[in-house]
XYZ file of C-alpha atoms in Angstrom:
444
model
C 0.000 -0.008 0.001
C 1.318 3.491 -0.751
C 2.326 5.558 2.263
C 0.613 8.764 3.392
C 3.724 10.718 2.510
C 3.609 9.437 -1.021
C 0.015 10.679 -1.384
C 0.887 14.188 -0.158
C 3.853 14.460 -2.516
C 1.806 13.132 -5.411
C -1.015 15.695 -4.620
C 1.440 18.579 -4.645
C 2.829 17.431 -7.949
C -0.649 17.274 -9.471
C -1.438 20.799 -8.239
C 1.780 22.139 -9.733
C 1.074 20.436 -13.022
C -2.524 21.757 -13.074
C -1.274 25.248 -12.232
C 1.182 25.191 -15.141
C -1.566 24.011 -17.478
C -3.938 26.793 -16.287
C -1.216 29.466 -16.609
C -0.493 28.295 -20.160
C -4.224 28.498 -20.899
C -4.370 32.070 -19.557
C -1.305 33.077 -21.577
C -2.993 31.708 -24.668
C -5.933 34.078 -24.012
C -3.595 37.048 -23.585
C -3.850 37.152 -19.778
C -0.594 37.701 -17.869
C -0.649 35.333 -14.851
C 2.414 36.724 -13.024
C 0.376 38.259 -10.174
C -1.431 34.941 -9.569
C 1.555 33.166 -7.992
C 0.203 33.507 -4.447
C -3.449 32.998 -5.455
C -5.143 29.626 -5.206
C -6.368 28.715 -8.694
C -9.027 26.146 -9.628
C -7.973 22.569 -10.138
C -9.012 22.357 -13.787
C -8.970 24.489 -16.885
C -12.738 24.009 -17.211
C -13.400 25.873 -13.944
C -11.081 28.730 -14.955
C -12.788 28.894 -18.344
C -16.138 29.203 -16.567
C -14.858 32.175 -14.533
C -13.475 33.992 -17.556
C -16.659 33.446 -19.585
C -18.791 34.700 -16.696
C -16.723 37.875 -16.415
C -16.888 38.392 -20.170
C -20.683 38.085 -20.113
C -20.657 40.944 -17.613
C -18.759 43.066 -20.120
C -15.198 42.662 -18.840
C -12.522 42.255 -21.488
C -9.094 40.581 -21.401
C -7.573 44.045 -20.873
C -9.839 44.576 -17.854
C -8.714 41.237 -16.460
C -5.067 42.168 -16.920
C -5.715 45.381 -14.978
C -6.685 43.254 -11.967
C -5.917 39.566 -12.623
C -6.597 38.676 -8.965
C -10.292 38.560 -9.812
C -9.589 35.172 -11.435
C -9.085 33.802 -7.940
C -12.760 34.427 -7.120
C -15.184 31.520 -7.299
C -18.247 32.182 -9.430
C -20.630 30.539 -6.977
C -18.965 31.429 -3.663
C -17.789 34.976 -4.405
C -18.973 36.597 -7.624
C -22.676 35.664 -7.706
C -23.386 36.549 -4.014
C -21.608 39.925 -4.356
C -23.344 40.845 -7.618
C -26.689 39.797 -6.198
C -26.204 42.076 -3.185
C -25.086 45.008 -5.326
C -28.186 44.642 -7.456
C -30.315 44.471 -4.329
C -29.004 47.808 -2.990
C -29.752 49.680 -6.182
C -27.075 49.065 -8.827
C -28.866 47.912 -11.959
C -27.764 44.657 -13.598
C -26.750 46.493 -16.772
C -24.238 48.572 -14.788
C -22.704 45.803 -12.715
C -19.977 45.203 -15.268
C -18.880 48.854 -15.185
C -18.997 48.795 -11.401
C -16.698 45.745 -11.240
C -14.347 47.394 -13.762
C -14.024 50.456 -11.566
C -13.645 48.488 -8.327
C -12.848 44.803 -8.994
C -11.750 44.297 -5.371
C -15.422 44.110 -4.456
C -15.487 40.505 -5.783
C -13.306 39.423 -2.845
C -15.586 41.033 -0.242
C -17.847 39.216 2.178
C -21.415 40.418 1.891
C -22.150 39.974 5.605
C -18.834 41.048 7.108
C -17.744 43.854 4.767
C -20.439 45.123 2.405
C -23.552 45.182 4.555
C -21.938 47.186 7.425
C -20.928 49.931 4.984
C -24.469 50.171 3.600
C -25.806 50.290 7.135
C -23.367 53.096 7.940
C -24.509 55.125 4.913
C -28.154 54.690 5.878
C -27.225 55.860 9.369
C -25.929 59.090 7.832
C -29.403 59.672 6.323
C -28.400 58.705 2.783
C -31.720 57.782 1.193
C -32.191 54.118 0.315
C -32.832 54.910 -3.342
C -29.575 56.930 -3.470
C -27.271 54.177 -2.175
C -26.613 52.748 -5.646
C -25.924 56.234 -7.020
C -23.452 56.990 -4.223
C -21.565 53.721 -4.701
C -21.355 54.130 -8.470
C -19.754 57.529 -7.955
C -17.335 56.251 -5.325
C -17.243 52.418 -5.246
C -14.112 52.422 -3.058
C -16.421 53.211 -0.122
C -17.140 49.480 0.069
C -13.536 48.871 1.074
C -13.359 51.409 3.923
C -13.302 50.527 7.612
C -16.157 52.057 9.551
C -13.964 53.128 12.451
C -11.457 54.859 10.166
C -11.596 57.825 7.794
C -15.379 57.745 7.225
C -16.238 58.244 10.895
C -13.589 60.878 11.602
C -14.470 63.026 8.574
C -18.144 63.040 9.547
C -17.327 63.837 13.190
C -15.126 66.773 12.215
C -17.704 68.277 9.858
C -20.333 68.120 12.588
C -17.863 69.695 15.040
C -17.484 72.839 12.878
C -21.236 73.329 12.667
C -22.482 71.150 9.807
C -25.987 69.975 10.666
C -26.015 66.168 11.192
C -29.162 65.937 9.070
C -27.286 67.482 6.145
C -24.503 64.882 6.159
C -26.641 62.454 4.133
C -27.390 64.917 1.312
C -23.734 65.986 1.351
C -22.571 62.374 0.947
C -25.100 61.826 -1.824
C -23.807 64.848 -3.723
C -20.095 64.322 -2.976
C -19.361 60.888 -1.435
C -15.599 61.431 -1.753
C -15.642 63.442 1.483
C -15.909 60.141 3.388
C -12.492 59.159 2.067
C -10.760 62.410 3.000
C -8.416 62.546 5.959
C -9.262 65.276 8.428
C -5.718 66.228 9.363
C -4.277 66.480 5.857
C -7.249 67.546 3.713
C -10.426 68.794 5.423
C -9.125 70.728 8.414
C -6.366 72.650 6.545
C -8.919 73.836 3.986
C -11.418 74.903 6.667
C -8.694 76.701 8.632
C -7.598 78.566 5.508
C -11.152 79.680 4.722
C -11.511 80.927 8.287
C -8.242 82.862 7.894
C -9.827 84.715 4.955
C -12.500 86.063 7.289
C -15.217 83.427 6.996
C -16.567 82.239 10.367
C -16.809 78.473 10.799
C -20.593 78.659 10.885
C -20.612 80.143 7.386
C -18.037 77.638 6.176
C -20.353 74.924 7.514
C -23.364 76.365 5.641
C -21.263 76.604 2.500
C -20.139 72.983 2.733
C -23.694 71.806 3.358
C -24.765 73.253 0.022
C -21.558 72.659 -1.942
C -19.614 69.781 -0.393
C -17.504 69.439 -3.539
C -15.500 72.454 -2.305
C -13.751 69.949 -0.032
C -12.249 68.413 -3.134
C -10.378 71.576 -4.125
C -6.644 71.147 -3.588
C -5.510 73.747 -1.048
C -1.943 74.187 -2.275
C -2.465 73.631 -6.002
C -5.772 75.435 -6.553
C -7.304 77.339 -3.612
C -4.330 79.423 -2.458
C -3.196 80.277 -6.023
C -6.743 81.384 -6.867
C -6.917 83.664 -3.804
C -3.552 85.153 -4.755
C -4.863 85.606 -8.293
C -7.879 87.569 -7.041
C -5.596 89.900 -5.099
C -3.346 90.380 -8.119
C -6.361 91.542 -10.146
C -7.139 94.284 -7.648
C -9.578 92.504 -5.326
C -9.276 93.915 -1.810
C -8.320 91.451 0.913
C -11.289 92.477 3.035
C -13.607 91.466 0.169
C -12.278 87.899 -0.160
C -14.616 86.421 2.438
C -17.654 87.971 0.738
C -16.522 86.659 -2.664
C -16.010 83.110 -1.399
C -19.319 83.137 0.489
C -21.210 84.282 -2.610
C -19.439 82.015 -5.108
C -17.440 79.179 -3.495
C -16.809 77.620 -6.924
C -14.380 80.437 -7.619
C -11.842 78.590 -5.476
C -11.680 75.714 -7.963
C -11.830 77.485 -11.325
C -8.958 78.064 -13.767
C -9.208 81.574 -12.450
C -6.266 83.417 -13.990
C -7.398 82.648 -17.535
C -11.026 83.543 -16.797
C -10.192 86.824 -15.055
C -7.756 87.865 -17.788
C -10.341 87.209 -20.483
C -13.169 89.005 -18.658
C -11.017 91.969 -17.651
C -9.940 92.514 -21.255
C -13.542 92.145 -22.449
C -14.902 94.622 -19.897
C -12.219 97.142 -20.803
C -12.701 96.755 -24.556
C -16.465 96.409 -24.888
C -17.911 98.020 -21.739
C -15.249 100.697 -21.137
C -14.780 99.492 -17.570
C -11.156 99.838 -16.484
C -9.354 97.159 -14.397
C -9.923 98.987 -11.118
C -13.685 99.197 -11.613
C -13.666 95.619 -12.942
C -12.289 94.525 -9.563
C -15.220 96.280 -7.834
C -17.621 94.426 -10.154
C -16.067 91.084 -9.182
C -16.319 91.986 -5.479
C -20.044 92.612 -5.843
C -20.817 89.689 -8.163
C -17.983 87.126 -8.465
C -20.138 84.925 -10.707
C -19.192 87.354 -13.496
C -15.980 85.352 -14.038
C -18.054 82.437 -15.377
C -20.612 84.398 -17.428
C -20.308 83.997 -21.181
C -19.477 87.205 -22.980
C -22.432 86.986 -25.357
C -24.718 86.749 -22.293
C -23.061 89.799 -20.754
C -23.561 91.870 -23.892
C -27.327 91.324 -24.179
C -28.416 93.511 -21.229
C -25.665 96.043 -22.034
C -26.877 96.250 -25.624
C -30.426 96.711 -24.326
C -29.315 99.747 -22.301
C -27.402 101.256 -25.203
C -30.397 100.852 -27.526
C -32.463 102.947 -25.058
C -30.221 105.955 -25.712
C -28.295 105.483 -22.485
C -24.712 106.723 -23.106
C -22.003 104.065 -22.901
C -20.391 105.869 -19.944
C -23.673 105.739 -18.013
C -24.217 102.081 -18.957
C -20.764 101.274 -17.614
C -21.537 103.135 -14.403
C -24.787 101.187 -14.046
C -22.931 97.869 -14.440
C -20.322 98.831 -11.842
C -23.025 99.891 -9.418
C -25.237 96.844 -10.041
C -23.380 93.978 -11.795
C -26.497 91.799 -11.415
C -27.778 93.597 -14.507
C -25.470 91.395 -16.581
C -27.341 88.254 -15.538
C -30.807 89.579 -16.449
C -32.826 88.513 -19.457
C -33.438 91.272 -21.996
C -37.223 90.519 -22.390
C -37.774 91.046 -18.639
C -35.743 94.255 -18.737
C -37.834 95.395 -21.686
C -41.101 94.939 -19.772
C -39.761 96.824 -16.742
C -38.417 99.606 -18.943
C -41.729 99.948 -20.792
C -43.578 100.352 -17.480
C -40.973 102.867 -16.300
C -41.398 105.054 -19.383
C -45.105 104.673 -20.209
C -46.721 104.348 -16.777
C -44.299 106.071 -14.457
C -43.108 108.670 -17.007
C -39.768 109.189 -15.319
C -36.511 110.444 -16.857
C -33.683 108.058 -17.767
C -31.495 109.743 -15.192
C -33.347 107.890 -12.431
C -32.521 104.523 -14.004
C -28.862 105.480 -14.270
C -28.859 106.481 -10.603
C -30.733 103.341 -9.506
C -30.010 100.472 -11.956
C -31.206 98.008 -9.325
C -34.694 98.850 -10.609
C -34.328 96.136 -13.256
C -33.590 93.465 -10.652
C -37.004 93.777 -8.971
C -40.036 91.824 -10.118
C -42.360 93.996 -12.195
C -45.552 92.155 -11.228
C -44.915 91.445 -7.555
C -43.053 94.585 -6.456
C -42.757 97.465 -8.926
C -46.358 97.670 -10.154
C -48.210 97.165 -6.828
C -45.959 99.563 -4.908
C -46.148 102.221 -7.602
C -49.955 101.976 -7.648
C -50.037 102.450 -3.869
C -47.784 105.504 -4.149
C -49.942 106.888 -6.945
C -53.153 106.404 -4.947
C -51.678 108.425 -2.070
C -50.225 111.083 -4.333
C -46.671 110.414 -3.217
C -43.727 110.913 -5.529
C -40.433 109.422 -4.409
C -37.221 108.059 -5.816
C -37.013 104.506 -7.098
C -34.652 103.604 -4.275
C -37.086 104.875 -1.629
C -40.060 102.711 -2.593
C -38.328 99.622 -3.988
C -35.283 98.995 -1.807
C -37.070 97.961 1.386
C -39.166 95.140 2.789
C -42.962 95.067 2.486
C -43.328 95.955 6.143
C -40.913 98.843 5.856
C -42.717 100.094 2.757
C -46.029 100.106 4.623
C -44.445 102.045 7.468
C -43.120 104.579 4.985
C -46.580 105.027 3.459
C -48.114 105.617 6.875
C -45.471 108.161 7.849
C -46.158 111.888 7.842
C -43.004 112.662 5.867
C -40.508 111.083 3.484
C -37.247 110.468 5.308
C -33.957 111.353 3.685
C -32.477 109.044 1.091
C -30.445 106.126 2.343
C -28.243 103.604 0.673
C -30.629 100.815 1.588
C -29.918 97.749 3.663
C -26.322 96.755 4.135
C -24.637 93.712 5.583
C -21.682 94.142 7.871
C -19.020 91.460 8.175
C -18.606 90.805 11.868
C -21.898 92.403 12.842
C -25.642 92.194 12.466
C -27.676 93.453 9.538
C -27.573 97.232 9.603
C -30.740 98.696 8.186
C -30.760 102.511 7.822
C -33.712 103.983 9.651
C -34.003 100.946 11.914
C -34.645 103.161 14.939
C -38.376 102.907 14.216
C -38.320 99.115 14.489
C -39.555 97.593 17.726
C -37.195 96.391 20.429
C -38.691 92.911 20.143
C -37.638 92.668 16.504
C -34.134 93.804 17.346
C -33.797 91.199 20.099
C -34.986 88.469 17.762
C -31.898 88.880 15.561
C -29.741 85.800 15.666
C -26.611 86.959 17.491
C -24.739 83.803 16.534
C -25.085 84.333 12.774
C -21.997 86.519 12.409
C -21.140 86.631 8.736
C -18.908 89.411 7.578
C -16.609 92.239 8.615
C -17.175 94.627 5.768
C -20.297 96.202 4.314
C -21.804 94.411 1.328
C -24.755 96.013 -0.447
C -27.772 93.678 -0.452
């Protein structure tokens, strides 16, 4: 009878022979088996053929297999089918499973119970909607390989600590799941600290991140700091940086130098707005850097066609850059009412270009009719640039108070509303003391 030792030696020899045969088979298909030395392979070519054909039916090619040949060590029945079934169950459609495996083939090694399900449970605990789980994982499939007690938990804890509302974490993850893979010490905290150094309080940074979590993905050294330096080089005042970032956080991640150079040249050439005044325009409306030039010209052309001199049109744009984002048909309706119904001189529009930014039907018309019924004649600023309650108080007053610049917002302080001495003490006390936004005045 053969000894036990003989059987063990003979079994090892058979495995080695089978392995050589399988490697030759893989080479014949164009698959490089070098990385499979430490991987247990099936005992027969037929089983390996079954695995390759299954992967090919999913849409994976030989090139995809060569990108991650370790997937050939996964059993179809024990690994691949259970994992794919679970992925389909949580919201990834069958037609997209192949692309998902291409982007994150390591998922085929995962245990559904031990590794995948806890991650899904964690995401649901963050208030990620059930129907959004598949969407989140398709954007960032590497989430399935993270440890719950690692980066995911610490990034969430830090965001909550700076004032992000816990209920907003879910929507943030849905919009930008990559934040769960960011290290606090090297990525999130340095960016937050830098934004605070620009004059933005943490509470405002938190509100900004809740709405636009993708800001966390901007590289601090390569993109954010150079863009801030670029703004300063174009004449933006340092005290205005916080306001600009708060209004338009995307400006931190744009190819800013090229955009600013192009817009500055365009404003100087077409609108006769010099670089210094262009900087003031950007301070008031930083979104200008991303507006297309043909869009900018439409409202300007509208003003010029109404016999407004180019110098006055430029002054109107500098005073109220929001004009450049308005649609010409709406401006036309407001202008027609101004000339035909109100019968006022163009000078008033030049002095108060904000007129075009108010709704004709909900503010201009009804307020003008109320003024007309009481026989009151006032400036556009006086009856438009105030709240409904303030307007009613003005109508009930025995006199028209002197002109004011309208509401203003002070960085580092509360909203300063000219003429607020007539407001009740109760209203003043109701102001949220904690909502400290800015240290410099920004026209509303």
